[in-house]
Amino acid sequence: MENMGENLKRLMDRNQLNKRYQELMKQVKSDPDVQRFIAENRDTLTEESIQRSSSKLYEFVQEKKKFQEKKGMMAPGYRPELMLNQNKIDITYIPTPEFVARQKENQIRNRIQSIAMPKNIQEVTLADVDITEDRHVVMDKVFAFIENYLEAPKKFHKGLYLEGPFGVGKTYLLGAVAHELAENGFSTTLVHFPTFAVEMKQSIGDNTTGEKINAIKSAPILMLDDIGADSMSSWIRDDVLGVILQHRMQEALPTFFSSNFSMKQLEEEHLTISQRGEDEPLKAKRIMERIRFLAEEVSMDGKNRRHSG
Ligand code: ADP
Ligand code: MG
């Protein structure tokens, strides 16, 4: 008697399970993607092979649901799709176009190193830069640089020294150039020079000065932003900036600058007078020679674009 009861119970459980299974399979087979897939592969798939693949079909419907709800996916950014694998139904995971685009954008961003630059500088592209009438000269030079560089990245190409008042878009343009180069696989380092100079002074304490200078001086493409915005000590001028520029000249590495000063002003008003108030015109001249070798001066005028909406 007892045995009978157990058997009956097992049988009933199996019936329950069967019923549940049938319901699930009904759901799975009513899925439009499953239906379409079966219809498209009528020639290959028999009723039996579909039956045998039911767990795959079930998995597909589950993963598709997770994908649509964007929750709990095995591989986020990948969309499940049914496929035939030696006449059997299988699932393949295909990266979504958004995922591919995001990955690409991340790769691009990773090619733009920045020190103390505005947060969104890695996102500015040349397409974002509106080219007004007064921008033709500078944009011609920008495009020429990019074209020449991409054509022969190992050769020396003179960078640009963007000179102009506060807010005209110098930093923004440097960011856009870096982005364009990054899209083509080249790495740029963007440095807000005044902040970098302060960091260098602090680095004397922890002995990292040499290592920091080395990282900057050998960047494949270097952009020194806002040079001359703060007064420079002789040490920063000669042993930091001077060393960086000397190395870049020797190694023929493209270098850009942006400044509120023209080259002439930078030399006479900024680099000549040391923080202690001494006149050091020869040292200023040496630095300027290197800057002039590395970059061509272009002036950028126009309205202040900050907070103008
Ligand atoms: P600068 O470095 O010359 O002081 P920025 O590059 O910081 O000026 O530009 C100031 C602001 O103006 C930026 O935050 C940016 O949003 C905007 N801007 C600059 N140039 C452009 C441009 N060509 N097109 C659109 N917006 C710009
Ligand atoms: Mg700026």
Short mmCIF file of C-alpha atoms and ligand atoms in Angstrom, two decimals:
data_model
loop_
_atom_site.label_atom_id
_atom_site.label_comp_id
_atom_site.label_asym_id
_atom_site.label_seq_id
_atom_site.Cartn_x
_atom_site.Cartn_y
_atom_site.Cartn_z
CA MET A 1 0.00 0.00 0.00
CA GLU A 2 2.72 2.34 1.00
CA ASN A 3 4.60 1.64 -2.20
CA MET A 4 1.51 2.32 -4.25
CA GLY A 5 1.11 5.71 -2.59
CA GLU A 6 4.67 6.68 -3.32
CA ASN A 7 4.39 5.61 -6.93
CA LEU A 8 1.17 7.52 -7.34
CA LYS A 9 2.73 10.60 -5.82
CA ARG A 10 5.70 10.38 -8.15
CA LEU A 11 3.40 9.95 -11.10
CA MET A 12 1.33 12.92 -10.08
CA ASP A 13 4.47 15.04 -9.60
CA ARG A 14 5.59 14.04 -13.04
CA ASN A 15 2.21 14.96 -14.43
CA GLN A 16 2.44 18.33 -12.72
CA LEU A 17 5.92 18.80 -14.09
CA ASN A 18 4.80 17.75 -17.50
CA LYS A 19 1.96 20.20 -17.42
CA ARG A 20 4.27 22.99 -16.34
CA TYR A 21 6.71 21.98 -19.06
CA GLN A 22 4.01 21.98 -21.72
CA GLU A 23 2.93 25.43 -20.64
CA LEU A 24 6.47 26.73 -20.81
CA MET A 25 7.00 25.24 -24.23
CA LYS A 26 3.78 26.74 -25.44
CA GLN A 27 5.02 30.12 -24.33
CA VAL A 28 8.40 29.55 -25.94
CA LYS A 29 6.85 28.48 -29.23
CA SER A 30 4.56 31.47 -29.31
CA ASP A 31 7.55 33.81 -29.12
CA PRO A 32 7.62 35.71 -32.42
CA ASP A 33 11.40 35.34 -32.85
CA VAL A 34 11.21 31.61 -32.21
CA GLN A 35 8.33 31.30 -34.66
CA ARG A 36 10.15 33.25 -37.32
CA PHE A 37 13.33 31.24 -36.82
CA ILE A 38 11.48 27.94 -37.13
CA ALA A 39 9.63 29.15 -40.22
CA GLU A 40 12.87 30.35 -41.84
CA ASN A 41 14.51 26.99 -41.23
CA ARG A 42 11.65 24.71 -42.11
CA ASP A 43 13.82 22.74 -44.49
CA THR A 44 16.37 21.80 -41.86
CA LEU A 45 14.35 21.51 -38.70
CA THR A 46 12.12 18.53 -37.99
CA GLU A 47 9.52 18.44 -35.25
CA GLU A 48 11.85 16.08 -33.42
CA SER A 49 14.89 18.31 -33.64
CA ILE A 50 12.84 21.25 -32.43
CA GLN A 51 11.71 19.12 -29.52
CA ARG A 52 15.30 18.21 -28.73
CA SER A 53 16.31 21.87 -28.79
CA SER A 54 13.58 22.95 -26.44
CA SER A 55 15.97 23.86 -23.64
CA LYS A 56 17.91 26.12 -26.05
CA LEU A 57 14.70 27.77 -27.17
CA TYR A 58 13.71 28.24 -23.55
CA GLU A 59 17.12 29.76 -22.75
CA PHE A 60 16.79 32.07 -25.74
CA VAL A 61 13.41 33.40 -24.63
CA GLN A 62 14.74 33.93 -21.11
CA GLU A 63 17.87 35.75 -22.27
CA LYS A 64 15.87 37.86 -24.70
CA LYS A 65 13.62 38.95 -21.87
CA LYS A 66 16.63 39.91 -19.75
CA PHE A 67 18.06 41.79 -22.73
CA GLN A 68 14.83 43.72 -23.27
CA GLU A 69 14.52 44.53 -19.58
CA LYS A 70 18.26 45.33 -19.46
CA LYS A 71 18.61 43.30 -16.27
CA GLY A 72 20.53 40.20 -15.26
CA MET A 73 22.10 39.55 -18.66
CA MET A 74 25.00 37.13 -18.94
CA ALA A 75 26.78 39.48 -21.29
CA PRO A 76 25.53 43.07 -21.15
CA GLY A 77 25.54 44.79 -24.53
CA TYR A 78 25.07 41.49 -26.39
CA ARG A 79 21.74 40.53 -27.95
CA PRO A 80 20.81 36.83 -28.08
CA GLU A 81 19.96 35.43 -31.50
CA LEU A 82 18.93 31.96 -32.64
CA MET A 83 21.18 30.15 -35.08
CA LEU A 84 21.67 26.73 -36.63
CA ASN A 85 24.70 24.81 -35.45
CA GLN A 86 25.08 21.57 -37.44
CA ASN A 87 21.33 21.29 -37.90
CA LYS A 88 20.72 21.94 -34.23
CA ILE A 89 19.27 25.07 -32.73
CA ASP A 90 21.78 27.18 -30.82
CA ILE A 91 22.10 30.70 -29.45
CA THR A 92 24.63 33.27 -30.51
CA TYR A 93 25.25 36.60 -28.80
CA ILE A 94 25.69 39.61 -31.03
CA PRO A 95 27.08 42.92 -29.76
CA THR A 96 24.56 45.71 -30.20
CA PRO A 97 25.54 48.72 -32.36
CA GLU A 98 25.25 50.94 -29.27
CA PHE A 99 27.63 48.65 -27.41
CA VAL A 100 30.12 48.67 -30.28
CA ALA A 101 29.89 52.47 -30.49
CA ARG A 102 30.38 52.83 -26.75
CA GLN A 103 33.40 50.54 -26.82
CA LYS A 104 34.87 52.52 -29.67
CA GLU A 105 34.27 55.82 -27.85
CA ASN A 106 35.96 54.38 -24.74
CA GLN A 107 38.96 53.36 -26.77
CA ILE A 108 39.15 56.87 -28.20
CA ARG A 109 38.93 58.41 -24.75
CA ASN A 110 41.67 56.17 -23.48
CA ARG A 111 43.93 57.69 -26.09
CA ILE A 112 43.44 61.16 -24.62
CA GLN A 113 45.39 61.58 -21.42
CA SER A 114 44.74 64.77 -19.58
CA ILE A 115 46.14 66.54 -16.59
CA ALA A 116 43.90 69.09 -14.89
CA MET A 117 41.85 69.72 -18.02
CA PRO A 118 38.09 70.40 -18.08
CA LYS A 119 36.20 67.14 -17.53
CA ASN A 120 34.41 67.02 -20.87
CA ILE A 121 37.48 67.83 -22.96
CA GLN A 122 37.71 64.19 -24.13
CA GLU A 123 34.28 64.44 -25.70
CA VAL A 124 34.76 67.47 -27.95
CA THR A 125 35.06 66.54 -31.61
CA LEU A 126 35.97 68.60 -34.65
CA ALA A 127 32.34 68.32 -35.71
CA ASP A 128 31.37 70.24 -32.54
CA VAL A 129 33.63 73.16 -33.39
CA ASP A 130 31.65 75.71 -35.28
CA ILE A 131 33.80 77.31 -37.88
CA THR A 132 33.01 80.98 -38.01
CA GLU A 133 34.40 83.42 -40.58
CA ASP A 134 37.28 84.41 -38.30
CA ARG A 135 38.27 80.78 -37.79
CA HIS A 136 39.25 79.88 -41.33
CA VAL A 137 42.94 80.54 -40.90
CA VAL A 138 43.31 78.47 -37.77
CA MET A 139 41.06 75.67 -39.04
CA ASP A 140 43.06 75.42 -42.27
CA LYS A 141 46.19 74.92 -40.21
CA VAL A 142 44.46 72.43 -37.93
CA PHE A 143 43.28 70.33 -40.85
CA ALA A 144 46.67 70.56 -42.54
CA PHE A 145 48.38 69.33 -39.39
CA ILE A 146 46.01 66.40 -39.02
CA GLU A 147 46.33 65.43 -42.64
CA ASN A 148 50.13 65.61 -42.61
CA TYR A 149 50.42 63.81 -39.33
CA LEU A 150 48.15 60.95 -40.35
CA GLU A 151 50.05 60.60 -43.58
CA ALA A 152 53.47 60.33 -41.91
CA PRO A 153 53.13 60.01 -38.13
CA LYS A 154 56.82 59.23 -37.63
CA LYS A 155 57.99 62.44 -39.29
CA PHE A 156 58.26 65.75 -37.50
CA HIS A 157 55.25 68.02 -37.88
CA LYS A 158 55.13 71.47 -36.46
CA GLY A 159 52.27 71.89 -34.02
CA LEU A 160 50.33 75.08 -33.41
CA TYR A 161 50.70 77.79 -30.83
CA LEU A 162 47.16 79.08 -30.39
CA GLU A 163 47.23 82.61 -29.13
CA GLY A 164 44.20 84.63 -28.16
CA PRO A 165 42.14 86.11 -25.36
CA PHE A 166 40.37 84.18 -22.67
CA GLY A 167 37.28 82.26 -23.77
CA VAL A 168 37.71 82.25 -27.56
CA GLY A 169 37.92 78.46 -27.66
CA LYS A 170 41.62 77.56 -27.66
CA THR A 171 41.32 74.73 -25.16
CA TYR A 172 38.18 73.48 -26.86
CA LEU A 173 39.95 73.34 -30.20
CA LEU A 174 42.92 71.47 -28.74
CA GLY A 175 40.50 68.89 -27.33
CA ALA A 176 38.85 68.48 -30.71
CA VAL A 177 42.21 67.94 -32.42
CA ALA A 178 43.14 65.34 -29.78
CA HIS A 179 39.84 63.58 -30.40
CA GLU A 180 40.36 63.49 -34.15
CA LEU A 181 43.84 62.03 -33.69
CA ALA A 182 42.50 59.50 -31.18
CA GLU A 183 39.83 58.40 -33.65
CA ASN A 184 42.70 57.56 -35.97
CA GLY A 185 44.53 55.60 -33.29
CA PHE A 186 46.97 58.20 -31.95
CA SER A 187 47.46 59.19 -28.33
CA THR A 188 47.59 62.75 -27.12
CA THR A 189 48.43 64.16 -23.72
CA LEU A 190 46.70 67.40 -22.77
CA VAL A 191 48.21 69.29 -19.88
CA HIS A 192 46.94 72.39 -18.14
CA PHE A 193 50.39 73.83 -17.73
CA PRO A 194 49.89 76.09 -14.67
CA THR A 195 48.39 73.22 -12.67
CA PHE A 196 51.08 70.87 -13.85
CA ALA A 197 53.72 73.35 -12.67
CA VAL A 198 52.20 73.38 -9.18
CA GLU A 199 52.13 69.58 -9.15
CA MET A 200 55.77 69.51 -10.18
CA LYS A 201 56.73 71.71 -7.27
CA GLN A 202 54.88 69.37 -4.93
CA SER A 203 56.50 66.34 -6.50
CA ILE A 204 59.91 67.42 -5.21
CA GLY A 205 58.76 66.23 -1.79
CA ASP A 206 57.95 62.70 -2.90
CA ASN A 207 60.76 62.33 -5.45
CA THR A 208 58.47 61.79 -8.43
CA THR A 209 59.62 64.82 -10.41
CA GLY A 210 61.75 62.88 -12.89
CA GLU A 211 59.11 60.30 -13.56
CA LYS A 212 56.44 62.95 -14.12
CA ILE A 213 58.63 64.92 -16.52
CA ASN A 214 59.46 61.72 -18.42
CA ALA A 215 55.81 60.81 -18.88
CA ILE A 216 54.99 64.22 -20.31
CA LYS A 217 58.08 64.77 -22.42
CA SER A 218 57.70 61.52 -24.34
CA ALA A 219 53.97 61.72 -25.06
CA PRO A 220 53.44 60.99 -28.79
CA ILE A 221 51.52 64.26 -29.12
CA LEU A 222 51.65 66.85 -26.37
CA MET A 223 49.42 69.89 -25.84
CA LEU A 224 50.46 72.43 -23.23
CA ASP A 225 47.39 74.47 -22.42
CA ASP A 226 47.40 77.98 -20.97
CA ILE A 227 51.13 78.46 -20.98
CA GLY A 228 52.00 81.75 -19.33
CA ALA A 229 48.77 81.98 -17.34
CA ASP A 230 50.70 81.89 -14.06
CA SER A 231 54.15 83.21 -13.34
CA MET A 232 56.83 80.57 -13.62
CA SER A 233 59.79 80.04 -11.37
CA SER A 234 63.18 79.69 -13.04
CA TRP A 235 63.15 76.05 -12.03
CA ILE A 236 59.86 75.38 -13.83
CA ARG A 237 61.03 77.34 -16.85
CA ASP A 238 64.48 75.80 -17.24
CA ASP A 239 64.36 72.39 -15.57
CA VAL A 240 60.79 71.39 -16.33
CA LEU A 241 59.53 73.22 -19.43
CA GLY A 242 63.01 73.54 -20.93
CA VAL A 243 63.74 69.83 -20.47
CA ILE A 244 60.39 68.79 -21.92
CA LEU A 245 60.78 71.00 -24.99
CA GLN A 246 64.39 69.98 -25.57
CA HIS A 247 63.40 66.32 -25.60
CA ARG A 248 60.52 66.92 -27.98
CA MET A 249 62.77 68.76 -30.39
CA GLN A 250 65.33 65.97 -30.34
CA GLU A 251 62.72 63.27 -30.80
CA ALA A 252 60.69 65.28 -33.34
CA LEU A 253 57.48 64.93 -31.34
CA PRO A 254 54.51 67.16 -32.24
CA THR A 255 53.71 69.74 -29.60
CA PHE A 256 50.88 72.26 -29.31
CA PHE A 257 50.49 75.25 -27.06
CA SER A 258 47.73 77.60 -26.10
CA SER A 259 48.29 80.94 -24.46
CA ASN A 260 46.70 84.28 -23.74
CA PHE A 261 50.03 85.77 -24.82
CA SER A 262 51.57 86.06 -28.22
CA MET A 263 55.01 84.45 -28.54
CA LYS A 264 56.62 87.86 -28.30
CA GLN A 265 54.70 88.75 -25.16
CA LEU A 266 55.41 85.35 -23.64
CA GLU A 267 59.12 85.88 -24.14
CA GLU A 268 59.36 89.48 -23.03
CA GLU A 269 56.73 89.75 -20.35
CA HIS A 270 56.55 86.28 -18.98
CA LEU A 271 59.61 84.15 -19.41
CA THR A 272 62.18 86.90 -19.00
CA ILE A 273 61.30 88.04 -15.53
CA SER A 274 61.90 85.41 -12.89
CA GLN A 275 59.71 85.19 -9.80
CA ARG A 276 62.50 86.85 -7.86
CA GLY A 277 62.22 89.80 -10.20
CA GLU A 278 65.51 89.23 -12.03
CA ASP A 279 65.80 89.82 -15.75
CA GLU A 280 66.85 86.66 -17.56
CA PRO A 281 66.42 87.45 -21.25
CA LEU A 282 68.86 84.78 -22.48
CA LYS A 283 67.05 82.00 -20.68
CA ALA A 284 63.75 83.27 -22.02
CA LYS A 285 65.19 83.30 -25.52
CA ARG A 286 66.34 79.70 -25.24
CA ILE A 287 62.87 78.54 -24.26
CA MET A 288 61.27 80.60 -27.02
CA GLU A 289 63.59 79.15 -29.62
CA ARG A 290 62.34 75.69 -28.73
CA ILE A 291 58.70 76.76 -28.74
CA ARG A 292 59.19 78.41 -32.14
CA PHE A 293 60.83 75.29 -33.49
CA LEU A 294 57.98 73.10 -32.27
CA ALA A 295 54.96 75.21 -33.14
CA GLU A 296 53.63 77.83 -35.48
CA GLU A 297 51.90 80.82 -33.95
CA VAL A 298 48.29 81.37 -34.95
CA SER A 299 46.10 83.98 -33.40
CA MET A 300 42.52 83.30 -32.50
CA ASP A 301 40.23 86.23 -32.05
CA GLY A 302 36.54 86.40 -31.62
CA LYS A 303 34.05 86.76 -28.87
CA ASN A 304 34.32 85.19 -25.46
CA ARG A 305 32.26 82.02 -25.77
CA ARG A 306 32.06 81.28 -22.10
CA HIS A 307 28.58 81.36 -20.62
CA SER A 308 27.17 82.69 -23.85
CA GLY A 309 24.99 79.61 -24.14
P1 ADP B 1 39.90 79.39 -24.08
O1 ADP B 1 40.68 78.14 -23.86
O2 ADP B 1 40.32 80.13 -25.32
O3 ADP B 1 39.90 80.28 -22.89
P2 ADP B 1 37.68 77.57 -24.17
O4 ADP B 1 38.22 76.60 -25.13
O5 ADP B 1 37.72 77.20 -22.75
O6 ADP B 1 38.40 78.98 -24.35
O7 ADP B 1 36.21 77.92 -24.64
C1 ADP B 1 35.27 78.51 -23.78
C2 ADP B 1 33.91 77.83 -23.92
O8 ADP B 1 33.32 78.16 -25.17
C3 ADP B 1 34.05 76.34 -23.89
O9 ADP B 1 33.65 75.83 -22.66
C4 ADP B 1 33.18 75.83 -25.01
O10 ADP B 1 31.99 75.27 -24.45
C5 ADP B 1 32.81 77.02 -25.84
N1 ADP B 1 33.40 76.95 -27.18
C6 ADP B 1 34.63 77.33 -27.51
N2 ADP B 1 34.88 77.22 -28.81
C7 ADP B 1 33.78 76.72 -29.37
C8 ADP B 1 33.38 76.36 -30.70
N3 ADP B 1 34.21 76.53 -31.75
N4 ADP B 1 32.15 75.86 -30.89
C9 ADP B 1 31.31 75.71 -29.87
N5 ADP B 1 31.61 76.04 -28.59
C10 ADP B 1 32.81 76.54 -28.32
MG MG B 2 41.77 77.61 -22.17
#
